[in-house]
Short mmCIF file of C-alpha atoms and ligand atoms in Angstrom, two decimals:
data_model
loop_
_atom_site.label_atom_id
_atom_site.label_comp_id
_atom_site.label_asym_id
_atom_site.label_seq_id
_atom_site.Cartn_x
_atom_site.Cartn_y
_atom_site.Cartn_z
CA UNK A 1 111.13 121.05 102.34
CA UNK A 2 109.18 124.36 102.17
CA UNK A 3 108.54 124.28 98.43
CA UNK A 4 105.51 122.20 97.47
CA UNK A 5 105.78 120.89 93.92
CA UNK A 6 102.59 120.58 91.89
CA UNK A 7 103.89 117.35 90.38
CA UNK A 8 106.86 115.23 91.43
CA UNK A 9 107.82 112.57 88.90
CA UNK A 10 109.72 109.48 90.00
CA UNK A 11 111.85 108.02 87.20
CA UNK A 12 113.44 109.73 84.22
CA UNK A 13 112.37 107.30 81.50
CA UNK A 14 109.93 108.11 78.69
CA UNK A 15 106.98 107.92 81.12
CA UNK A 16 108.52 110.37 83.58
CA UNK A 17 109.84 112.67 80.86
CA UNK A 18 106.40 112.65 79.22
CA UNK A 19 104.75 113.79 82.46
CA UNK A 20 107.34 116.49 83.19
CA UNK A 21 107.34 117.95 79.67
CA UNK A 22 103.55 117.86 79.23
CA UNK A 23 103.22 119.61 82.61
CA UNK A 24 105.41 122.47 81.45
CA UNK A 25 103.70 122.71 78.04
CA UNK A 26 100.27 122.76 79.68
CA UNK A 27 101.28 125.45 82.17
CA UNK A 28 102.22 123.63 85.37
CA UNK A 29 105.46 125.23 86.53
CA UNK A 30 106.41 123.58 89.82
CA UNK A 31 107.49 120.19 88.52
CA UNK A 32 110.41 118.06 89.71
CA UNK A 33 111.75 114.93 88.04
CA UNK A 34 113.90 112.62 90.16
CA UNK A 35 115.98 109.86 88.61
CA UNK A 36 118.07 107.37 90.56
CA UNK A 37 120.85 107.05 87.97
CA UNK A 38 123.27 109.67 86.71
CA UNK A 39 121.14 110.48 83.68
CA UNK A 40 117.65 110.00 82.24
CA UNK A 41 116.41 107.01 80.20
CA UNK A 42 118.34 104.21 81.90
CA UNK A 43 116.42 101.42 80.17
CA UNK A 44 117.33 102.88 76.79
CA UNK A 45 120.97 103.46 77.77
CA UNK A 46 121.48 100.07 79.43
CA UNK A 47 119.35 97.61 77.46
CA UNK A 48 119.36 99.01 73.91
CA UNK A 49 122.39 98.05 71.84
CA UNK A 50 124.31 100.94 70.26
CA UNK A 51 122.72 102.13 67.01
CA UNK A 52 119.59 100.08 67.78
CA UNK A 53 116.66 100.96 65.56
CA UNK A 54 113.98 102.48 67.81
CA UNK A 55 110.51 101.75 66.46
CA UNK A 56 107.61 103.98 67.44
CA UNK A 57 105.27 101.01 66.91
CA UNK A 58 107.19 98.70 69.24
CA UNK A 59 106.02 95.06 69.59
CA UNK A 60 103.69 95.68 66.66
CA UNK A 61 101.60 98.13 68.72
CA UNK A 62 100.47 100.97 66.49
CA UNK A 63 100.09 104.01 68.74
CA UNK A 64 98.59 107.41 67.92
CA UNK A 65 100.18 110.12 70.03
CA UNK A 66 97.60 112.01 72.10
CA UNK A 67 99.68 114.78 73.61
CA UNK A 68 102.00 117.61 72.65
CA UNK A 69 105.20 115.56 72.44
CA UNK A 70 106.05 114.15 69.05
CA UNK A 71 107.81 110.80 68.73
CA UNK A 72 109.16 109.06 65.67
CA UNK A 73 111.27 106.11 64.53
CA UNK A 74 114.97 106.63 65.15
CA UNK A 75 117.94 105.06 66.86
CA UNK A 76 119.03 104.66 70.47
CA UNK A 77 121.26 107.70 70.06
CA UNK A 78 118.70 109.93 68.30
CA UNK A 79 116.10 109.02 70.94
CA UNK A 80 118.40 109.98 73.82
CA UNK A 81 119.32 113.22 72.01
CA UNK A 82 115.62 113.95 71.52
CA UNK A 83 114.87 113.46 75.21
CA UNK A 84 117.88 115.65 76.12
CA UNK A 85 116.39 118.35 73.90
CA UNK A 86 112.93 118.04 75.43
CA UNK A 87 114.34 118.36 78.96
CA UNK A 88 116.47 121.37 77.95
CA UNK A 89 113.87 123.18 75.86
CA UNK A 90 111.24 122.91 78.58
CA UNK A 91 113.70 123.71 81.40
CA UNK A 92 112.79 120.60 83.34
CA UNK A 93 114.06 120.66 86.91
CA UNK A 94 115.65 117.21 87.17
CA UNK A 95 117.63 115.67 90.01
CA UNK A 96 119.89 112.78 89.01
CA UNK A 97 121.53 110.24 91.35
CA UNK A 98 118.41 110.72 93.43
CA UNK A 99 116.64 107.48 94.33
CA UNK A 100 113.19 107.58 95.85
CA UNK A 101 112.79 105.26 98.80
CA UNK A 102 109.13 105.82 99.64
CA UNK A 103 106.18 108.17 99.33
CA UNK A 104 103.80 108.99 102.16
CA UNK A 105 100.64 111.10 101.91
CA UNK A 106 99.94 113.34 104.91
CA UNK A 107 97.11 115.86 104.97
CA UNK A 108 96.71 116.06 101.17
CA UNK A 109 100.44 116.51 100.58
CA UNK A 110 102.89 113.79 99.58
CA UNK A 111 106.24 113.48 101.31
CA UNK A 112 108.77 111.93 98.97
CA UNK A 113 111.79 110.41 100.72
CA UNK A 114 114.97 110.13 98.66
CA UNK A 115 118.72 109.71 99.17
CA UNK A 116 119.15 113.36 98.12
CA UNK A 117 116.67 114.89 100.54
CA UNK A 118 112.93 114.84 101.03
CA UNK A 119 110.39 116.71 98.90
CA UNK A 120 106.78 117.77 99.17
CA UNK A 121 104.30 117.52 96.30
CA UNK A 122 100.57 117.77 95.64
CA UNK A 123 100.73 115.02 93.01
CA UNK A 124 103.24 112.21 92.52
CA UNK A 125 103.70 110.14 89.37
CA UNK A 126 105.56 106.84 89.64
CA UNK A 127 107.30 105.99 86.35
CA UNK A 128 110.03 103.63 87.49
CA UNK A 129 109.65 101.06 84.69
CA UNK A 130 110.20 97.33 84.97
CA UNK A 131 113.80 96.91 83.89
CA UNK A 132 115.29 97.60 87.32
CA UNK A 133 114.81 93.85 87.73
CA UNK A 134 114.88 91.97 84.42
CA UNK A 135 112.83 88.76 84.33
CA UNK A 136 114.85 85.68 85.16
CA UNK A 137 114.15 82.05 84.27
CA UNK A 138 112.49 79.83 86.88
CA UNK A 139 115.52 77.50 87.12
CA UNK A 140 118.64 78.49 89.05
CA UNK A 141 121.52 80.15 87.24
CA UNK A 142 124.69 78.61 88.73
CA UNK A 143 126.56 81.42 90.53
CA UNK A 144 129.80 80.34 88.83
CA UNK A 145 128.23 81.28 85.47
CA UNK A 146 127.34 84.85 86.47
CA UNK A 147 129.75 86.39 83.94
CA UNK A 148 128.56 84.21 81.07
CA UNK A 149 124.80 84.55 81.70
CA UNK A 150 123.58 88.07 80.98
CA UNK A 151 120.43 90.19 80.58
CA UNK A 152 121.86 92.79 78.18
CA UNK A 153 124.74 92.98 75.70
CA UNK A 154 127.29 94.78 77.89
CA UNK A 155 129.63 91.82 78.33
CA UNK A 156 129.41 90.39 74.80
CA UNK A 157 132.53 90.14 72.69
CA UNK A 158 133.19 88.69 69.23
CA UNK A 159 133.55 85.14 67.94
CA UNK A 160 131.51 83.66 70.74
CA UNK A 161 128.93 80.90 70.55
CA UNK A 162 125.87 82.64 72.05
CA UNK A 163 122.34 81.53 72.94
CA UNK A 164 119.72 84.29 73.08
CA UNK A 165 116.56 83.29 74.99
CA UNK A 166 113.22 85.03 74.39
CA UNK A 167 110.51 85.51 71.78
CA UNK A 168 109.93 89.27 71.65
CA UNK A 169 111.44 92.17 69.74
CA UNK A 170 114.43 92.58 72.06
CA UNK A 171 115.40 88.91 71.72
CA UNK A 172 115.25 89.11 67.92
CA UNK A 173 117.18 92.39 67.84
CA UNK A 174 119.84 91.08 70.24
CA UNK A 175 120.21 87.85 68.24
CA UNK A 176 120.49 89.56 64.84
CA UNK A 177 122.94 92.16 66.12
CA UNK A 178 125.17 89.58 67.82
CA UNK A 179 125.13 87.30 64.79
CA UNK A 180 127.16 89.89 62.83
CA UNK A 181 130.26 88.84 64.78
CA UNK A 182 129.27 85.71 66.69
CA UNK A 183 127.67 82.31 66.18
CA UNK A 184 124.11 82.81 67.50
CA UNK A 185 121.15 80.57 68.31
CA UNK A 186 117.77 82.00 69.35
CA UNK A 187 115.74 79.80 71.68
CA UNK A 188 112.03 80.41 72.24
CA UNK A 189 109.54 78.01 73.78
CA UNK A 190 106.76 78.87 71.28
CA UNK A 191 106.68 77.09 67.92
CA UNK A 192 106.68 80.45 66.09
CA UNK A 193 107.65 84.02 66.86
CA UNK A 194 104.41 85.98 67.10
CA UNK A 195 105.25 88.94 69.35
CA UNK A 196 107.90 90.87 67.39
CA UNK A 197 106.85 93.60 64.99
CA UNK A 198 106.78 92.89 61.23
CA UNK A 199 110.17 94.53 60.62
CA UNK A 200 111.85 92.31 63.18
CA UNK A 201 110.07 89.16 61.96
CA UNK A 202 111.30 89.95 58.45
CA UNK A 203 114.84 90.55 59.73
CA UNK A 204 114.73 87.29 61.71
CA UNK A 205 113.52 85.29 58.67
CA UNK A 206 116.23 86.85 56.50
CA UNK A 207 119.01 86.06 58.99
CA UNK A 208 117.75 82.49 59.34
CA UNK A 209 117.47 81.93 55.59
CA UNK A 210 120.99 83.32 55.12
CA UNK A 211 122.15 80.93 57.86
CA UNK A 212 123.50 83.80 59.98
CA UNK A 213 121.25 82.77 62.86
CA UNK A 214 120.06 79.36 64.10
CA UNK A 215 116.46 79.22 65.35
CA UNK A 216 115.61 76.81 68.15
CA UNK A 217 111.84 77.23 68.45
CA UNK A 218 109.19 75.16 70.22
CA UNK A 219 111.48 74.02 73.01
CA UNK A 220 112.17 75.26 76.51
CA UNK A 221 115.22 75.15 78.72
CA UNK A 222 115.20 72.86 81.75
CA UNK A 223 118.42 73.96 83.45
CA UNK A 224 121.92 75.38 83.08
CA UNK A 225 125.14 73.75 84.22
CA UNK A 226 128.76 74.85 84.31
CA UNK A 227 130.81 72.71 81.93
CA UNK A 228 134.47 73.72 82.32
CA UNK A 229 133.56 77.41 82.47
CA UNK A 230 131.10 77.23 79.57
CA UNK A 231 127.31 77.16 79.78
CA UNK A 232 125.73 73.74 79.28
CA UNK A 233 122.09 74.30 78.33
CA UNK A 234 119.83 71.34 79.03
CA UNK A 235 116.56 71.40 77.08
CA UNK A 236 113.22 69.89 78.07
CA UNK A 237 113.68 67.13 75.44
CA UNK A 238 116.77 65.95 77.36
CA UNK A 239 119.25 67.18 74.74
CA UNK A 240 121.94 69.71 75.58
CA UNK A 241 124.25 72.24 73.95
CA UNK A 242 127.32 74.13 75.13
CA UNK A 243 127.58 77.92 74.71
CA UNK A 244 130.15 80.57 75.63
CA UNK A 245 127.34 82.88 76.70
CA UNK A 246 123.57 82.89 77.27
CA UNK A 247 121.55 86.11 77.07
CA UNK A 248 118.01 86.31 78.41
CA UNK A 249 115.70 88.91 76.85
CA UNK A 250 112.53 88.24 78.85
CA UNK A 251 111.35 91.74 79.78
CA UNK A 252 111.18 93.06 83.33
CA UNK A 253 109.32 92.60 86.60
CA UNK A 254 106.89 94.84 88.47
CA UNK A 255 108.71 96.67 91.31
CA UNK A 256 106.29 95.28 93.89
CA UNK A 257 108.30 96.22 97.00
CA UNK A 258 108.73 99.81 95.86
CA UNK A 259 105.04 100.15 95.00
CA UNK A 260 104.11 98.78 98.42
CA UNK A 261 106.41 101.31 100.10
CA UNK A 262 104.49 104.02 98.24
CA UNK A 263 101.19 102.50 99.49
CA UNK A 264 100.01 101.62 95.97
CA UNK A 265 97.30 98.96 96.11
CA UNK A 266 98.13 95.85 94.11
CA UNK A 267 95.79 93.28 92.56
CA UNK A 268 96.03 89.53 93.15
CA UNK A 269 98.76 89.28 90.49
CA UNK A 270 100.84 91.95 92.21
CA UNK A 271 100.10 94.60 89.56
CA UNK A 272 99.22 98.19 90.56
CA UNK A 273 95.55 99.12 90.61
CA UNK A 274 94.71 102.40 88.85
CA UNK A 275 91.83 104.00 86.96
CA UNK A 276 91.47 105.31 83.39
CA UNK A 277 93.55 108.37 84.34
CA UNK A 278 96.32 106.16 85.78
CA UNK A 279 95.41 107.40 89.27
CA UNK A 280 95.88 104.83 92.04
CA UNK A 281 93.49 104.40 94.93
CA UNK A 282 95.34 107.26 96.64
CA UNK A 283 94.15 110.53 95.11
CA UNK A 284 97.02 112.40 93.46
CA UNK A 285 99.27 109.31 93.18
CA UNK A 286 99.67 108.10 89.59
CA UNK A 287 101.38 105.29 87.68
CA UNK A 288 102.96 105.94 84.25
CA UNK A 289 104.87 104.03 81.59
CA UNK A 290 105.71 100.33 81.58
CA UNK A 291 104.45 99.63 85.12
CA UNK A 292 100.97 100.67 83.96
CA UNK A 293 101.15 98.24 81.07
CA UNK A 294 101.22 94.55 81.82
CA UNK A 295 102.45 93.04 78.60
CA UNK A 296 105.34 95.33 77.72
CA UNK A 297 104.69 98.99 76.97
CA UNK A 298 106.45 101.30 74.55
CA UNK A 299 107.88 104.80 74.47
CA UNK A 300 104.85 106.21 72.64
CA UNK A 301 102.46 104.56 75.12
CA UNK A 302 104.48 105.99 78.05
CA UNK A 303 104.31 109.48 76.50
CA UNK A 304 100.53 109.15 76.16
CA UNK A 305 100.26 108.26 79.86
CA UNK A 306 101.98 111.56 80.68
CA UNK A 307 99.49 113.58 78.65
CA UNK A 308 96.52 111.80 80.17
CA UNK A 309 97.75 112.23 83.74
CA UNK A 310 98.61 115.92 83.36
CA UNK A 311 95.31 116.82 81.67
CA UNK A 312 93.46 114.96 84.41
CA UNK A 313 95.34 116.88 87.13
CA UNK A 314 94.56 120.16 85.35
CA UNK A 315 90.88 119.29 84.97
CA UNK A 316 90.64 118.59 88.71
CA UNK A 317 92.12 121.95 89.73
C1 FAD B 1 115.85 95.86 74.72
C2 FAD B 1 114.64 96.75 74.62
C3 FAD B 1 114.33 97.36 73.41
C4 FAD B 1 113.22 98.21 73.30
N1 FAD B 1 112.96 98.84 72.10
C5 FAD B 1 111.90 99.70 72.01
C6 FAD B 1 111.61 100.39 70.77
O1 FAD B 1 112.29 100.23 69.74
N2 FAD B 1 110.54 101.24 70.75
C7 FAD B 1 109.76 101.47 71.86
O2 FAD B 1 108.80 102.28 71.77
N3 FAD B 1 109.99 100.81 73.03
C8 FAD B 1 111.05 99.95 73.13
N4 FAD B 1 111.29 99.29 74.31
C9 FAD B 1 110.37 99.54 75.46
C10 FAD B 1 110.66 100.91 76.09
O3 FAD B 1 112.05 101.03 76.37
C11 FAD B 1 109.86 101.04 77.37
O4 FAD B 1 108.50 100.87 77.06
C12 FAD B 1 110.08 102.42 78.00
O5 FAD B 1 111.44 102.64 78.30
C13 FAD B 1 109.23 102.53 79.28
O6 FAD B 1 109.45 103.78 79.86
P1 FAD B 1 109.24 104.00 81.44
O7 FAD B 1 109.46 105.46 81.66
O8 FAD B 1 108.01 103.36 81.87
O9 FAD B 1 110.38 103.15 82.15
P2 FAD B 1 111.96 103.13 81.97
O10 FAD B 1 112.36 103.56 80.61
O11 FAD B 1 112.38 101.80 82.45
O12 FAD B 1 112.47 104.27 82.96
C14 FAD B 1 112.33 104.17 84.34
C15 FAD B 1 113.36 105.08 84.99
O13 FAD B 1 113.09 105.14 86.40
C16 FAD B 1 114.30 105.13 87.10
N5 FAD B 1 114.02 104.65 88.46
C17 FAD B 1 113.72 103.38 88.84
N6 FAD B 1 113.49 103.33 90.17
C18 FAD B 1 113.67 104.59 90.65
C19 FAD B 1 113.57 105.17 91.95
N7 FAD B 1 113.24 104.45 93.03
N8 FAD B 1 113.83 106.50 92.09
C20 FAD B 1 114.15 107.26 91.00
N9 FAD B 1 114.25 106.74 89.75
C21 FAD B 1 114.01 105.43 89.56
C22 FAD B 1 115.18 104.21 86.27
O14 FAD B 1 116.57 104.42 86.52
C23 FAD B 1 114.78 104.59 84.83
O15 FAD B 1 115.59 105.61 84.27
C24 FAD B 1 112.38 98.44 74.44
C25 FAD B 1 112.70 97.83 75.67
C26 FAD B 1 113.80 97.00 75.77
C27 FAD B 1 114.13 96.36 77.10
#
């Protein structure tokens, strides 16, 4: 507890890594990154399919990198390797399997409470992402269908009849990937897909025209039922279909309870309040990455947050 870190970063995703690496590059030495899982980048490891194409301009957002960390198109694997390299090259002090419970500011110093001990820091950056709790549909998922209703591809096999639900890049990528070895339908409530980037729209159109993928656009789902162990999907037009598996790709939720435990002020929609430097109402407490970006951030955006936060901290000192 004696050591006071200049910056303690909560979460080892692109946002947290960006802060830690920029700090070292810009000359801040006493930096600690704490990650609750056994390795960094859990969203990438858990929600990206193997060999997934990683686009720098995710969701069609063209992003110019502001800081010292480069980022480029690649794959899930090359992106993880790249982050490994950044952490190694810049000798980032990282604690894994270390989950932060809460942060309290006392006399200008933050006390960070974790399951691997408590730490002191002058500045704390919260970069815990949104995928700790993926978005769920408003209707109830029958508990008996827990194995067949998923939020990533971990449980998928081959030769299944699968419904992917969602209208963004991840839904399109999941659907196209699964359709290589399964019968796949993509359901989205909008009449057209507008959110995915041009590459994914093109891929979607190609798969549909080659009849590898069935689109079900402009219709929503009313409820799910268990039909002899399979998923009966009931649509808002009263029709239904039976699937072996349903996969929701609807993004993630704001970790409201955690933010409250860190005393971060929230707006009326439950989103964190912060200024142009990502600083919350508590001086020295920052928000980085997806939780600072309402409609789905990206790796490049998260890296830019890190640069902005670290330069702001340096300018204050
Ligand atoms: C399926 C899918 C595909 C995507 N494809 C792309 C793409 O091609 N290109 C792109 O730019 N973006 C892509 N994205 C978006 C990108 O992954 C996110 O924008 C990015 O990961 C956000 O980084 P982050 O650091 O904010 O959060 P995350 O990456 O979610 O990292 C947060 C980290 O914090 C840790 N954590 C959570 N709570 C605690 C706690 N209490 N204590 C300690 N640690 C904690 C988590 O374990 C996690 O490792 C994709 C997202 C998804 C879901």
